[in-house]
Amino acid sequence: QSALTQPASVSGSPGQSITISCSGTSNDVGSYNLVSWYQQHPGKAPKLMIYEVSKRPSGVSNRFSGSKSGNTASLTISGVQAEDEADYYCCSYAGSNTCVVFGGGTKLTVL
Amino acid sequence: QVQLQESGPGLVQPSQTLSLTCTVSGGSISSGGYYWSWIRQHPGQGLEWIGYIYYSGSTCYNPSLKNRVTISVDTSENQFSLKLSSVTAADTAVYYCARGGTVATPNYWGQGTLVTVSS
């Protein structure tokens, strides 16, 4: 069982916006602005899409955005495209004892 | 452009020690401010954080693996390594090495290497 809780799957039609939630606790998501999001296509290494809750690395489309409220972080993809179909993982710092935790992953299907 | 490459045995016997090395190119592992991490992914499953070593030498390990894991750096070879002892079939996974500028933010990843634990 993963430390952070994500929906197993989400879906959307091209052009729609989708949001993936990542529920943690006051020991991780709620205490640190060190939440990141990764995109993983089959057979590939994960790719950083969002870091420090809402920052985008250079080269990542501005269709991807992140936010946090309390113990829950969210990834929103605006105008979803076929190429966005992938698995998405949230990740959070969880203090000096636990270090880092991942969510269980969410499979995005573009209809 | 920083690149990372995992290497090591693809098959490990149960109860033995899994040893992997990550070779870094395009940047010095001894340059400051980076977290050098190992992450694994069981077949068909999600990502699991194994641990990291900071450039200062401090480490942080997944509590569920802490008693079996060691991550170290070899600055002369520009590499860092993972050792996982007393492996079982449950340690069969794709192992990734990665570099991040902040904790919990690896942004450069190796391609991953599959390690199977079997006799």
Coordinates of N, CA and C in Angstrom, one line a residue:
Chain A
Q1 N 0.8 -1.2 0.0 CA 0.0 0.0 0.0 C 0.9 1.3 0.0
S2 N 0.6 2.1 -1.0 CA 1.4 3.3 -1.1 C 1.1 4.3 0.0
A3 N 2.1 5.2 0.3 CA 1.9 6.2 1.3 C 1.0 7.3 0.9
L4 N 1.0 7.6 -0.4 CA 0.1 8.7 -0.9 C -1.0 8.0 -1.8
T5 N -2.2 8.5 -1.7 CA -3.3 7.9 -2.3 C -3.7 8.6 -3.6
Q6 N -3.7 7.9 -4.7 CA -4.2 8.4 -6.0 C -5.3 7.6 -6.5
P7 N -6.2 8.1 -7.4 CA -7.1 7.3 -8.1 C -6.4 6.4 -9.0
A8 N -6.9 5.2 -9.2 CA -6.2 4.2 -10.0 C -6.3 4.6 -11.5
S9 N -7.4 5.3 -11.9 CA -7.5 5.7 -13.3 C -8.4 6.9 -13.4
V10 N -8.1 7.7 -14.4 CA -8.9 8.8 -14.9 C -8.9 8.8 -16.4
S11 N -10.0 9.4 -16.9 CA -10.0 9.5 -18.4 C -10.6 10.8 -18.8
G12 N -10.4 11.1 -20.1 CA -10.9 12.4 -20.6 C -10.8 12.4 -22.1
S13 N -11.6 13.1 -22.7 CA -11.6 13.3 -24.2 C -10.6 14.3 -24.6
P14 N -10.0 14.3 -25.8 CA -9.1 15.3 -26.2 C -9.7 16.7 -26.0
G15 N -8.9 17.6 -25.5 CA -9.4 19.0 -25.3 C -10.0 19.2 -23.9
Q16 N -10.4 18.2 -23.2 CA -10.9 18.3 -21.9 C -9.8 18.6 -20.9
S17 N -10.2 19.0 -19.7 CA -9.2 19.1 -18.6 C -9.5 18.0 -17.6
I18 N -8.4 17.5 -17.1 CA -8.6 16.4 -16.1 C -7.7 16.8 -14.9
T19 N -8.1 16.3 -13.7 CA -7.3 16.5 -12.5 C -7.1 15.2 -11.8
I20 N -5.9 15.0 -11.3 CA -5.5 13.8 -10.6 C -5.2 14.3 -9.2
S21 N -5.8 13.6 -8.2 CA -5.5 14.0 -6.8 C -4.5 13.1 -6.2
C22 N -3.9 13.6 -5.1 CA -2.8 12.9 -4.4 C -3.0 13.2 -2.9
S23 N -3.6 12.2 -2.2 CA -3.9 12.5 -0.8 C -2.8 11.9 0.1
G24 N -2.3 12.8 0.9 CA -1.3 12.4 1.9 C -1.8 12.7 3.3
T25 N -0.8 13.1 4.2 CA -1.1 13.4 5.6 C -0.3 14.6 6.0
S26 N -0.5 15.0 7.2 CA 0.2 16.1 7.8 C 1.7 15.8 7.9
N27 N 2.1 14.6 7.7 CA 3.5 14.2 7.8 C 4.2 14.3 6.5
D28 N 3.5 14.5 5.4 CA 4.2 14.6 4.1 C 3.6 15.8 3.3
V29 N 2.6 15.5 2.5 CA 2.1 16.6 1.6 C 1.7 17.8 2.4
G30 N 1.1 17.6 3.6 CA 0.6 18.8 4.3 C 1.7 19.6 5.0
S31 N 2.9 19.0 5.1 CA 3.9 19.7 5.9 C 5.0 20.4 5.0
Y32 N 5.1 19.9 3.8 CA 6.2 20.4 2.9 C 5.7 20.8 1.5
N33 N 6.2 21.8 1.0 CA 5.9 22.2 -0.4 C 6.9 21.5 -1.3
L34 N 7.1 20.2 -1.1 CA 8.0 19.4 -1.9 C 7.3 18.3 -2.5
V35 N 6.2 18.6 -3.2 CA 5.4 17.6 -4.0 C 5.8 17.7 -5.4
S36 N 6.0 16.6 -6.0 CA 6.3 16.5 -7.5 C 5.4 15.5 -8.2
W37 N 5.4 15.7 -9.5 CA 4.6 14.8 -10.3 C 5.4 14.2 -11.4
Y38 N 5.2 13.0 -11.7 CA 5.9 12.3 -12.8 C 5.0 11.7 -13.8
Q39 N 5.4 11.7 -15.0 CA 4.7 11.0 -16.1 C 5.5 9.8 -16.6
Q40 N 4.9 8.7 -16.8 CA 5.6 7.5 -17.2 C 4.9 6.8 -18.3
H41 N 5.5 6.8 -19.5 CA 5.0 6.0 -20.6 C 5.5 4.5 -20.5
P42 N 4.8 3.6 -21.0 CA 5.2 2.2 -20.9 C 6.6 1.9 -21.3
G43 N 7.4 1.2 -20.5 CA 8.7 0.9 -20.8 C 9.7 2.0 -20.7
K44 N 9.3 3.2 -20.3 CA 10.2 4.3 -20.2 C 10.4 4.7 -18.7
A45 N 11.5 5.5 -18.5 CA 11.7 6.1 -17.2 C 10.7 7.2 -16.9
P46 N 10.4 7.4 -15.7 CA 9.5 8.6 -15.4 C 10.1 9.9 -15.8
K47 N 9.3 10.9 -16.1 CA 9.7 12.2 -16.5 C 9.0 13.2 -15.5
L48 N 9.9 14.1 -15.0 CA 9.4 15.1 -14.0 C 8.5 16.1 -14.8
M49 N 7.3 16.3 -14.3 CA 6.4 17.3 -14.9 C 6.1 18.5 -14.0
I50 N 6.1 18.3 -12.7 CA 5.9 19.4 -11.8 C 6.7 19.1 -10.5
Y51 N 7.3 20.2 -10.0 CA 8.1 20.1 -8.7 C 7.7 21.2 -7.8
E52 N 8.0 21.0 -6.6 CA 7.7 22.0 -5.5 C 6.3 22.5 -5.7
V53 N 5.4 21.5 -5.8 CA 3.9 21.7 -5.9 C 3.4 22.2 -7.2
S54 N 4.0 23.3 -7.7 CA 3.4 24.0 -8.9 C 4.4 24.5 -9.9
K55 N 5.7 24.2 -9.7 CA 6.7 24.6 -10.7 C 6.9 23.6 -11.8
R56 N 7.1 24.2 -13.0 CA 7.2 23.3 -14.2 C 8.7 23.4 -14.7
P57 N 9.3 22.2 -14.9 CA 10.7 22.2 -15.4 C 10.6 22.8 -16.9
S58 N 11.8 23.3 -17.3 CA 11.9 23.8 -18.6 C 11.5 22.7 -19.6
G59 N 10.7 23.0 -20.6 CA 10.4 22.1 -21.6 C 9.0 21.4 -21.4
V60 N 8.5 21.5 -20.2 CA 7.2 20.8 -19.9 C 6.1 21.8 -20.3
S61 N 5.1 21.3 -21.0 CA 4.0 22.1 -21.5 C 3.3 22.8 -20.4
N62 N 2.9 24.0 -20.7 CA 2.1 24.8 -19.7 C 0.7 24.3 -19.5
R63 N 0.3 23.2 -20.3 CA -1.0 22.5 -20.0 C -0.9 21.8 -18.7
F64 N 0.2 21.6 -18.2 CA 0.4 20.8 -16.9 C 0.5 21.8 -15.8
S65 N -0.3 21.7 -14.7 CA -0.2 22.6 -13.6 C -0.4 21.8 -12.3
G66 N 0.1 22.3 -11.2 CA 0.0 21.6 -9.9 C -0.5 22.6 -8.8
S67 N -1.1 22.0 -7.8 CA -1.5 22.8 -6.7 C -1.6 21.9 -5.5
K68 N -1.9 22.6 -4.3 CA -2.0 21.8 -3.1 C -2.9 22.5 -2.2
S69 N -3.7 21.8 -1.5 CA -4.6 22.3 -0.4 C -4.6 21.3 0.7
G70 N -4.1 21.8 1.9 CA -4.0 20.9 3.0 C -3.1 19.7 2.7
N71 N -3.7 18.5 2.9 CA -2.9 17.3 2.8 C -3.1 16.7 1.4
T72 N -3.7 17.4 0.5 CA -4.0 16.9 -0.9 C -3.3 17.8 -1.9
A73 N -2.6 17.1 -2.8 CA -2.0 17.8 -4.0 C -2.8 17.4 -5.2
S74 N -2.7 18.2 -6.2 CA -3.4 17.9 -7.5 C -2.6 18.3 -8.7
L75 N -2.8 17.5 -9.7 CA -2.2 17.7 -11.0 C -3.3 17.9 -12.0
T76 N -3.3 19.0 -12.7 CA -4.3 19.3 -13.7 C -3.7 19.4 -15.1
I77 N -4.3 18.7 -16.0 CA -3.8 18.7 -17.4 C -5.0 19.4 -18.2
S78 N -4.7 20.6 -18.7 CA -5.6 21.3 -19.5 C -5.5 20.9 -21.0
G79 N -6.7 20.7 -21.6 CA -6.6 20.4 -23.0 C -5.9 19.1 -23.3
V80 N -6.3 18.0 -22.6 CA -5.6 16.8 -22.7 C -5.5 16.3 -24.1
Q81 N -4.3 15.7 -24.4 CA -4.0 15.3 -25.8 C -3.7 13.8 -25.7
A82 N -3.7 13.1 -26.9 CA -3.5 11.7 -26.9 C -2.1 11.3 -26.4
E83 N -1.1 12.2 -26.6 CA 0.2 11.9 -26.1 C 0.3 12.0 -24.6
D84 N -0.7 12.5 -23.9 CA -0.7 12.6 -22.5 C -1.1 11.3 -21.8
E85 N -1.5 10.3 -22.6 CA -2.0 9.0 -22.1 C -0.7 8.3 -21.5
A86 N -0.7 8.1 -20.2 CA 0.4 7.6 -19.5 C 0.0 7.3 -18.0
D87 N 1.0 6.8 -17.3 CA 0.8 6.7 -15.8 C 1.4 8.0 -15.2
Y88 N 0.7 8.5 -14.1 CA 1.2 9.6 -13.4 C 1.3 9.3 -11.9
Y89 N 2.5 9.7 -11.4 CA 2.8 9.5 -10.0 C 3.1 10.8 -9.2
C90 N 2.5 10.9 -8.0 CA 2.9 12.0 -7.2 C 3.9 11.5 -6.2
C91 N 4.7 12.5 -5.7 CA 5.8 12.2 -4.8 C 5.9 13.3 -3.8
S92 N 6.3 13.0 -2.6 CA 6.4 14.0 -1.6 C 7.5 13.7 -0.6
Y93 N 8.2 14.8 -0.2 CA 9.1 14.6 1.0 C 8.3 14.3 2.2
A94 N 8.8 13.5 3.1 CA 8.0 13.0 4.2 C 8.9 13.1 5.5
G95 N 9.9 14.0 5.5 CA 10.6 14.1 6.8 C 11.9 13.3 6.8
S96 N 12.7 13.5 7.8 CA 14.0 12.8 7.8 C 14.0 11.3 8.2
N97 N 12.9 10.8 8.7 CA 12.8 9.4 9.0 C 12.3 8.6 7.8
T98 N 11.2 9.1 7.2 CA 10.6 8.4 6.1 C 11.2 8.8 4.7
C99 N 11.8 9.9 4.6 CA 12.4 10.5 3.5 C 11.4 10.9 2.4
V100 N 11.1 10.0 1.5 CA 10.3 10.3 0.3 C 9.3 9.2 0.1
V101 N 8.1 9.6 -0.3 CA 7.0 8.7 -0.6 C 6.4 8.9 -1.9
F102 N 5.9 7.9 -2.6 CA 5.2 8.0 -3.9 C 3.8 7.6 -3.7
G103 N 3.0 8.1 -4.6 CA 1.6 7.6 -4.7 C 1.6 6.3 -5.5
G104 N 0.5 5.7 -5.5 CA 0.3 4.4 -6.2 C 0.3 4.5 -7.7
G105 N 0.1 5.7 -8.2 CA 0.0 5.9 -9.7 C -1.4 6.0 -10.2
T106 N -1.6 6.8 -11.2 CA -2.9 6.9 -11.9 C -2.7 6.8 -13.4
K107 N -3.5 5.9 -13.9 CA -3.5 5.7 -15.4 C -4.4 6.6 -16.1
L108 N -3.9 7.5 -16.9 CA -4.7 8.4 -17.7 C -5.0 7.8 -19.0
T109 N -6.3 7.7 -19.3 CA -6.7 7.2 -20.6 C -7.4 8.4 -21.4
V110 N -6.9 8.6 -22.6 CA -7.5 9.6 -23.5 C -8.4 9.0 -24.4
L111 N -9.7 9.3 -24.3 CA -10.7 8.6 -25.0 C -10.8 8.9 -26.5
Chain B
Q1 N 24.5 18.0 -20.9 CA 23.3 17.2 -20.5 C 23.8 16.1 -19.6
V2 N 23.2 16.0 -18.4 CA 23.6 14.9 -17.5 C 22.9 13.6 -18.0
Q3 N 23.7 12.6 -17.9 CA 23.1 11.2 -18.2 C 23.5 10.3 -17.1
L4 N 22.6 9.3 -16.8 CA 22.9 8.3 -15.8 C 22.6 7.0 -16.4
Q5 N 23.4 6.0 -16.1 CA 23.3 4.7 -16.6 C 23.6 3.6 -15.5
E6 N 22.5 2.8 -15.3 CA 22.6 1.7 -14.3 C 23.4 0.5 -14.9
S7 N 24.1 -0.2 -14.0 CA 24.8 -1.4 -14.5 C 24.9 -2.4 -13.3
G8 N 24.9 -3.7 -13.6 CA 25.0 -4.7 -12.6 C 24.3 -6.0 -13.1
P9 N 24.4 -7.0 -12.3 CA 23.8 -8.3 -12.7 C 22.3 -8.2 -12.8
G10 N 21.8 -8.9 -13.9 CA 20.4 -8.9 -14.1 C 19.7 -10.1 -13.3
L11 N 20.5 -11.0 -12.8 CA 20.0 -12.1 -12.0 C 20.8 -12.2 -10.7
V12 N 20.1 -12.3 -9.6 CA 20.7 -12.5 -8.3 C 20.0 -13.6 -7.6
Q13 N 20.9 -14.4 -6.9 CA 20.3 -15.5 -6.1 C 19.7 -15.1 -4.9
P14 N 18.6 -15.8 -4.5 CA 18.0 -15.4 -3.2 C 19.0 -15.5 -2.0
S15 N 18.8 -14.6 -1.1 CA 19.6 -14.4 0.1 C 21.0 -13.7 -0.2
Q16 N 21.3 -13.5 -1.5 CA 22.5 -12.8 -1.8 C 22.3 -11.3 -1.8
T17 N 23.4 -10.6 -2.1 CA 23.3 -9.1 -2.1 C 23.2 -8.6 -3.6
L18 N 22.2 -7.8 -3.8 CA 22.1 -7.1 -5.1 C 23.0 -5.9 -5.1
S19 N 23.8 -5.7 -6.1 CA 24.7 -4.6 -6.2 C 24.6 -3.9 -7.6
L20 N 24.2 -2.7 -7.6 CA 24.1 -1.9 -8.8 C 24.9 -0.6 -8.7
T21 N 25.4 -0.2 -9.9 CA 26.2 1.0 -10.0 C 25.5 1.9 -11.0
C22 N 25.6 3.2 -10.7 CA 25.0 4.2 -11.6 C 26.2 5.1 -12.0
T23 N 26.5 5.1 -13.3 CA 27.6 6.0 -13.8 C 27.0 7.3 -14.3
V24 N 27.6 8.4 -13.9 CA 27.1 9.7 -14.2 C 28.0 10.3 -15.3
S25 N 27.5 10.8 -16.3 CA 28.2 11.5 -17.3 C 27.6 12.9 -17.6
G26 N 28.4 13.9 -18.0 CA 27.9 15.2 -18.3 C 27.9 16.1 -17.1
G27 N 28.4 15.6 -16.0 CA 28.5 16.4 -14.8 C 29.2 15.7 -13.7
S28 N 29.8 16.4 -12.8 CA 30.5 15.7 -11.7 C 29.6 15.4 -10.5
I29 N 29.8 14.2 -10.0 CA 28.9 13.7 -8.9 C 29.3 14.5 -7.6
S30 N 30.5 15.0 -7.6 CA 31.0 15.7 -6.4 C 30.6 17.2 -6.4
S31 N 30.0 17.7 -7.5 CA 29.5 19.1 -7.5 C 28.3 19.2 -6.5
G32 N 28.2 20.3 -5.9 CA 27.3 20.4 -4.7 C 25.8 20.5 -5.1
G33 N 25.0 20.2 -4.1 CA 23.6 20.5 -4.2 C 22.7 19.4 -4.7
Y34 N 23.2 18.3 -5.0 CA 22.3 17.3 -5.6 C 22.1 16.0 -4.8
Y35 N 20.9 15.5 -5.0 CA 20.5 14.2 -4.3 C 20.6 13.1 -5.4
W36 N 21.3 12.1 -5.0 CA 21.5 10.9 -5.9 C 20.7 9.8 -5.3
S37 N 19.7 9.3 -6.1 CA 18.7 8.4 -5.6 C 18.6 7.1 -6.3
W38 N 18.1 6.1 -5.6 CA 17.7 4.9 -6.2 C 16.2 4.7 -6.0
I39 N 15.5 4.3 -7.0 CA 14.1 4.1 -7.1 C 13.8 2.8 -7.8
R40 N 12.8 2.0 -7.4 CA 12.5 0.7 -8.1 C 11.1 0.6 -8.4
Q41 N 10.8 -0.3 -9.3 CA 9.4 -0.5 -9.8 C 9.2 -2.0 -10.0
H42 N 8.4 -2.6 -9.2 CA 8.1 -4.0 -9.4 C 7.3 -4.2 -10.6
P43 N 7.4 -5.3 -11.3 CA 6.7 -5.5 -12.6 C 5.2 -5.2 -12.5
G44 N 4.8 -4.3 -13.4 CA 3.4 -3.9 -13.5 C 2.9 -3.0 -12.3
Q45 N 3.8 -2.6 -11.5 CA 3.4 -1.8 -10.3 C 4.0 -0.4 -10.3
G46 N 3.7 0.3 -9.2 CA 4.1 1.7 -9.0 C 5.6 1.8 -8.6
L47 N 6.0 3.1 -8.4 CA 7.3 3.5 -8.1 C 7.5 3.3 -6.5
E48 N 8.7 2.9 -6.2 CA 9.0 2.8 -4.7 C 10.4 3.5 -4.5
W49 N 10.4 4.4 -3.6 CA 11.7 5.1 -3.2 C 12.5 4.1 -2.4
I50 N 13.8 4.0 -2.8 CA 14.7 3.2 -2.0 C 15.5 4.0 -1.1
G51 N 16.1 5.1 -1.6 CA 16.9 6.0 -0.8 C 17.7 7.0 -1.6
Y52 N 18.4 7.9 -0.9 CA 19.2 8.8 -1.6 C 20.5 9.1 -0.8
I53 N 21.5 9.6 -1.5 CA 22.7 10.1 -0.8 C 22.8 11.5 -1.3
Y54 N 23.0 12.5 -0.4 CA 23.2 13.8 -0.7 C 24.7 14.1 -1.0
Y55 N 25.0 15.1 -1.7 CA 26.4 15.3 -2.1 C 27.3 15.5 -0.9
S56 N 26.7 15.8 0.3 CA 27.5 16.0 1.5 C 27.8 14.6 2.1
G57 N 27.1 13.6 1.6 CA 27.4 12.2 2.1 C 26.2 11.7 3.0
S58 N 25.3 12.6 3.4 CA 24.2 12.1 4.2 C 23.3 11.3 3.4
T59 N 22.7 10.3 4.1 CA 21.8 9.4 3.4 C 20.4 9.4 4.1
C60 N 19.4 8.9 3.3 CA 18.1 8.7 3.8 C 17.5 7.5 3.1
Y61 N 17.0 6.5 3.9 CA 16.6 5.2 3.3 C 15.1 5.0 3.6
N62 N 14.4 4.3 2.7 CA 13.0 3.9 2.9 C 13.1 3.0 4.2
P63 N 12.2 3.4 5.2 CA 12.2 2.6 6.4 C 12.0 1.1 6.2
S64 N 11.2 0.7 5.2 CA 10.9 -0.7 5.0 C 12.1 -1.4 4.5
L65 N 13.1 -0.7 4.0 CA 14.3 -1.4 3.4 C 15.6 -1.0 4.2
K66 N 15.4 -0.1 5.1 CA 16.6 0.5 5.8 C 17.6 -0.5 6.3
N67 N 17.2 -1.6 6.8 CA 18.1 -2.6 7.4 C 18.9 -3.4 6.4
R68 N 18.5 -3.2 5.1 CA 19.2 -4.0 4.0 C 19.9 -3.2 3.0
V69 N 19.7 -1.8 3.1 CA 20.2 -1.0 2.0 C 21.4 -0.1 2.4
T70 N 22.3 0.0 1.4 CA 23.4 0.9 1.6 C 23.6 1.6 0.2
I71 N 23.6 3.0 0.3 CA 23.9 3.8 -0.9 C 25.2 4.5 -0.7
S72 N 26.1 4.5 -1.6 CA 27.4 5.1 -1.5 C 27.9 5.8 -2.8
V73 N 28.8 6.6 -2.6 CA 29.3 7.4 -3.8 C 30.8 7.1 -4.0
D74 N 31.2 7.0 -5.2 CA 32.6 6.9 -5.6 C 33.0 8.1 -6.5
T75 N 33.5 9.1 -5.9 CA 33.7 10.3 -6.7 C 34.8 10.1 -7.7
S76 N 35.8 9.2 -7.5 CA 36.9 9.0 -8.4 C 36.4 8.4 -9.7
E77 N 35.3 7.6 -9.6 CA 34.7 7.0 -10.8 C 33.4 7.7 -11.3
N78 N 33.1 8.8 -10.6 CA 31.8 9.5 -10.9 C 30.6 8.6 -10.9
Q79 N 30.5 7.8 -9.9 CA 29.5 6.8 -9.8 C 28.9 6.8 -8.4
F80 N 27.7 6.3 -8.3 CA 27.1 5.9 -7.0 C 26.5 4.6 -7.1
S81 N 26.4 3.9 -5.9 CA 26.0 2.5 -5.9 C 24.9 2.2 -4.9
L82 N 24.3 1.1 -5.2 CA 23.2 0.5 -4.3 C 23.6 -0.9 -4.0
K83 N 23.5 -1.2 -2.7 CA 23.6 -2.6 -2.2 C 22.4 -2.9 -1.4
L84 N 21.7 -4.0 -1.8 CA 20.5 -4.5 -1.1 C 20.8 -5.9 -0.7
S85 N 20.9 -6.2 0.6 CA 21.2 -7.5 1.1 C 20.0 -8.4 1.3
S86 N 20.3 -9.7 1.4 CA 19.3 -10.7 1.8 C 18.1 -10.6 0.9
V87 N 18.3 -10.6 -0.4 CA 17.2 -10.4 -1.4 C 16.3 -11.6 -1.5
T88 N 15.1 -11.4 -1.8 CA 14.1 -12.4 -2.1 C 13.4 -12.1 -3.4
A89 N 12.5 -13.0 -3.8 CA 11.8 -12.7 -5.1 C 11.0 -11.4 -5.1
A90 N 10.7 -10.9 -3.9 CA 10.0 -9.7 -3.7 C 10.8 -8.5 -4.1
D91 N 12.1 -8.7 -4.3 CA 13.0 -7.6 -4.7 C 13.2 -7.6 -6.2
T92 N 12.6 -8.5 -6.9 CA 12.6 -8.4 -8.4 C 11.9 -7.1 -8.9
A93 N 12.6 -6.3 -9.6 CA 12.1 -5.0 -10.0 C 13.0 -4.4 -11.1
V94 N 12.5 -3.3 -11.7 CA 13.4 -2.5 -12.5 C 13.9 -1.4 -11.5
Y95 N 15.2 -1.3 -11.5 CA 15.9 -0.3 -10.6 C 16.4 0.9 -11.4
Y96 N 16.0 2.0 -10.9 CA 16.4 3.3 -11.6 C 17.3 4.1 -10.6
C97 N 18.3 4.7 -11.2 CA 19.1 5.7 -10.5 C 18.7 7.1 -11.0
A98 N 18.8 8.1 -10.2 CA 18.3 9.4 -10.6 C 19.0 10.5 -9.8
R99 N 19.0 11.7 -10.4 CA 19.6 12.9 -9.7 C 18.5 14.0 -9.6
G100 N 18.5 14.6 -8.4 CA 17.6 15.7 -8.2 C 18.2 16.9 -7.6
G101 N 17.7 18.1 -7.9 CA 18.2 19.3 -7.3 C 17.7 19.6 -5.9
T102 N 16.5 19.0 -5.7 CA 15.9 19.1 -4.3 C 15.5 17.7 -4.0
V103 N 15.3 17.5 -2.7 CA 14.8 16.2 -2.3 C 13.4 15.9 -2.9
A104 N 13.1 14.7 -3.2 CA 11.8 14.3 -3.8 C 11.6 14.9 -5.2
T105 N 12.7 15.3 -5.9 CA 12.5 15.9 -7.2 C 13.6 15.3 -8.2
P106 N 13.8 14.0 -8.4 CA 14.7 13.6 -9.4 C 14.3 14.0 -10.8
N107 N 15.1 14.7 -11.5 CA 14.8 15.1 -12.8 C 15.6 14.6 -13.9
Y108 N 16.7 13.9 -13.5 CA 17.5 13.1 -14.5 C 17.5 11.6 -14.0
W109 N 17.0 10.8 -14.9 CA 16.9 9.4 -14.6 C 17.7 8.5 -15.6
G110 N 18.2 7.4 -15.0 CA 18.7 6.4 -15.9 C 17.6 5.6 -16.6
Q111 N 17.9 4.8 -17.6 CA 16.9 4.1 -18.3 C 16.3 2.9 -17.5
G112 N 16.9 2.5 -16.4 CA 16.4 1.5 -15.6 C 17.0 0.1 -16.0
T113 N 17.2 -0.7 -15.0 CA 17.7 -2.0 -15.2 C 16.9 -3.1 -14.5
L114 N 16.5 -4.1 -15.2 CA 15.7 -5.2 -14.5 C 16.6 -6.1 -13.8
V115 N 16.3 -6.3 -12.5 CA 17.0 -7.3 -11.7 C 16.0 -8.3 -11.2
T116 N 16.3 -9.6 -11.5 CA 15.4 -10.7 -11.2 C 16.1 -11.5 -10.1
V117 N 15.4 -11.8 -9.0 CA 15.9 -12.6 -7.9 C 15.3 -14.0 -8.1
S118 N 16.2 -14.9 -8.4 CA 15.8 -16.3 -8.7 C 17.0 -17.3 -8.6
S119 N 16.7 -18.5 -8.2 CA 17.7 -19.5 -8.2 C 17.8 -20.3 -9.5

